Short mmCIF file of C-alpha atoms in Angstrom, two decimals:
data_model
loop_
_atom_site.label_atom_id
_atom_site.label_comp_id
_atom_site.label_asym_id
_atom_site.label_seq_id
_atom_site.Cartn_x
_atom_site.Cartn_y
_atom_site.Cartn_z
CA MET A 661 0.00 -0.13 0.02
CA TRP A 662 2.82 2.36 1.02
CA ASN A 663 4.53 1.55 -2.40
CA TYR A 664 1.28 2.25 -4.30
CA LEU A 665 0.80 5.78 -2.46
CA GLN A 666 4.17 6.84 -3.49
CA HIS A 667 3.74 6.10 -7.20
CA LEU A 668 0.28 7.66 -7.92
CA THR A 669 -0.34 8.32 -11.50
CA TYR A 670 -2.64 10.80 -13.05
CA TRP A 671 -4.74 7.76 -13.93
CA ASP A 672 -5.37 7.05 -10.48
CA TRP A 673 -6.81 10.68 -9.69
CA LEU A 674 -8.89 10.24 -13.06
CA ALA A 675 -10.18 6.85 -11.96
CA LEU A 676 -11.08 8.13 -8.43
CA GLY A 677 -12.67 11.41 -10.11
CA THR A 678 -14.73 9.05 -12.43
CA LEU A 679 -15.77 6.89 -9.67
CA LEU A 680 -17.10 9.76 -7.39
CA LEU A 681 -19.03 11.27 -10.36
CA ILE A 682 -20.62 7.88 -10.91
CA LEU A 683 -21.45 7.55 -7.52
CA GLU A 684 -22.80 11.19 -7.66
CA VAL A 685 -25.41 10.06 -10.19
CA PHE A 686 -26.78 7.55 -7.65
CA GLY A 687 -28.15 10.39 -5.62
CA ALA A 688 -25.54 11.85 -3.22
CA GLY A 689 -26.93 15.18 -3.74
CA GLY A 690 -24.08 17.19 -5.08
CA TYR A 691 -21.65 16.35 -2.42
CA LEU A 692 -19.64 14.01 -4.50
CA LEU A 693 -19.75 16.05 -7.73
CA TRP A 694 -17.32 18.66 -6.18
CA ILE A 695 -14.97 16.02 -4.73
CA GLY A 696 -14.97 14.21 -8.13
CA ILE A 697 -14.18 17.59 -9.99
CA ALA A 698 -11.35 18.10 -7.33
CA ALA A 699 -9.83 14.52 -8.15
CA ALA A 700 -9.93 15.15 -11.79
CA CYS A 701 -8.12 18.35 -11.39
CA VAL A 702 -5.49 16.72 -9.49
CA GLY A 703 -5.24 14.21 -12.15
CA VAL A 704 -4.68 16.79 -14.80
CA ILE A 705 -2.03 18.61 -12.63
CA THR A 706 -0.46 15.30 -12.12
CA PHE A 707 -0.27 14.64 -15.81
CA VAL A 708 1.29 18.06 -16.28
CA VAL A 709 3.79 17.47 -13.41
CA PRO A 710 4.41 13.72 -13.26
CA GLU A 711 7.05 14.04 -10.57
CA LEU A 712 4.58 15.88 -8.07
CA HIS A 713 5.15 14.07 -4.59
CA TRP A 714 2.31 12.18 -3.28
CA ALA A 715 1.76 14.17 -0.11
CA ILE A 716 1.47 17.24 -2.34
CA GLN A 717 -1.04 15.44 -4.40
CA PHE A 718 -3.25 14.74 -1.41
CA LEU A 719 -2.78 18.13 -0.13
CA LEU A 720 -4.03 19.60 -3.65
CA PHE A 721 -7.10 17.07 -3.44
CA GLY A 722 -8.08 18.23 -0.09
CA VAL A 723 -7.58 21.96 -0.66
CA LEU A 724 -9.53 21.67 -4.07
CA SER A 725 -12.15 19.73 -2.56
CA VAL A 726 -12.84 22.40 0.26
CA LEU A 727 -12.46 25.37 -2.25
CA THR A 728 -14.86 23.57 -4.88
CA ALA A 729 -17.41 22.79 -2.04
CA VAL A 730 -17.22 26.38 -0.63
CA TYR A 731 -17.50 28.05 -4.11
CA TRP A 732 -20.63 25.87 -4.67
CA TRP A 733 -22.19 26.67 -1.16
CA ARG A 734 -21.86 30.40 -1.59
CA ARG A 735 -23.00 30.30 -5.21
CA GLN A 736 -26.11 28.50 -4.12
CA ARG A 737 -26.85 30.94 -1.11
CA SER A 738 -26.26 34.19 -3.47
CA SER A 739 -28.86 32.54 -6.09
CA ALA A 740 -31.59 31.77 -3.57
CA LYS A 741 -34.08 34.42 -3.66
CA PRO A 742 -37.64 34.71 -2.46
CA SER A 743 -40.33 33.41 -4.89
CA GLU A 744 -42.30 35.54 -7.05
CA GLN A 745 -45.19 33.42 -6.01
CA PRO A 746 -45.01 32.55 -2.43
CA GLY A 747 -48.48 30.82 -2.31
CA LEU A 748 -47.48 28.21 -5.06
CA ASN A 749 -48.31 24.67 -4.23
CA GLN A 750 -50.32 25.85 -1.15
CA ARG A 751 -53.59 25.39 -2.32
CA GLY A 752 -56.33 26.98 -0.09
CA ARG A 753 -54.18 29.65 1.50
CA GLU A 754 -55.71 32.12 -1.34
CA PHE A 755 -59.20 31.54 0.33
CA ILE A 756 -58.15 32.84 3.89
CA GLY A 757 -60.10 36.11 4.67
CA ARG A 758 -62.69 35.46 1.97
CA GLN A 759 -66.20 34.88 2.34
CA PHE A 760 -68.34 31.94 0.71
CA PRO A 761 -71.78 30.37 1.19
CA LEU A 762 -72.06 27.13 2.68
CA HIS A 763 -72.40 24.24 -0.25
CA GLU A 764 -73.34 21.70 2.46
CA ALA A 765 -74.44 22.41 6.04
CA ILE A 766 -71.93 22.31 8.68
CA SER A 767 -73.17 19.44 10.83
CA GLY A 768 -71.04 18.00 13.73
CA GLY A 769 -68.55 20.39 13.05
CA ARG A 770 -67.89 19.44 9.30
CA GLY A 771 -69.50 20.86 6.30
CA LYS A 772 -68.63 21.99 2.41
CA ILE A 773 -68.08 25.16 0.63
CA ARG A 774 -67.61 25.81 -3.10
CA ALA A 775 -64.56 27.75 -3.63
CA GLY A 776 -63.42 28.38 -7.22
CA ASP A 777 -64.08 25.08 -9.10
CA SER A 778 -63.62 22.88 -6.00
CA VAL A 779 -65.57 21.64 -3.13
CA TRP A 780 -63.77 22.16 0.13
CA LEU A 781 -64.39 20.51 3.49
CA VAL A 782 -64.74 23.08 6.08
CA ALA A 783 -64.57 22.98 9.85
CA GLY A 784 -66.56 25.45 12.31
CA PRO A 785 -69.78 25.83 14.28
CA ASP A 786 -73.00 24.19 13.04
CA LEU A 787 -74.69 26.22 10.38
CA PRO A 788 -77.41 25.54 7.69
CA ALA A 789 -76.49 25.37 4.10
CA GLY A 790 -76.37 28.70 2.27
CA SER A 791 -74.98 30.54 5.20
CA GLN A 792 -72.26 32.88 4.58
CA VAL A 793 -68.78 32.00 6.26
CA ARG A 794 -65.47 33.40 6.21
CA VAL A 795 -62.38 31.20 5.80
CA ILE A 796 -59.92 31.97 8.76
CA GLY A 797 -57.26 29.24 8.39
CA GLN A 798 -56.31 26.06 6.91
CA ASP A 799 -55.45 22.68 8.24
CA GLY A 800 -54.21 20.53 5.33
CA VAL A 801 -57.18 20.01 3.04
CA LEU A 802 -59.56 21.51 5.84
CA LEU A 803 -60.60 25.03 5.86
CA LYS A 804 -61.51 26.42 9.16
CA VAL A 805 -64.49 28.84 8.93
CA GLU A 806 -66.45 31.29 11.10
CA PRO A 807 -69.97 32.69 10.43
CA VAL A 808 -70.23 36.11 8.88
#
């Protein structure tokens, strides 16, 4: 093993980089991508400077791995901006504060309203069908209502 470490070639680094990139494809979430790129960079450097000592190769690999990971982390943080549509994929939030007539009476604390093109299950005090209610909250697919 010691003899192997002392005679690392660019092929070893390129193989490690390729292996890490292949493992990244199976769902590492971006972690192995940057380490694989760092290994490939060390392979290129070792190709250009073949007499580079193995300890310096490992040092370069470590430094490049950290630099590429920090670069990506900073880039991800700087590109994270608030959505132009904050309510996207939060169906039902747009109904909070609006008034609707009851489609089905609230009995036993449950009833239904027609909002948009859908019928929604509501929770609130018992009321007859046709009564006006205001949506005051949401719990999953259940809208919480109060009488107007």
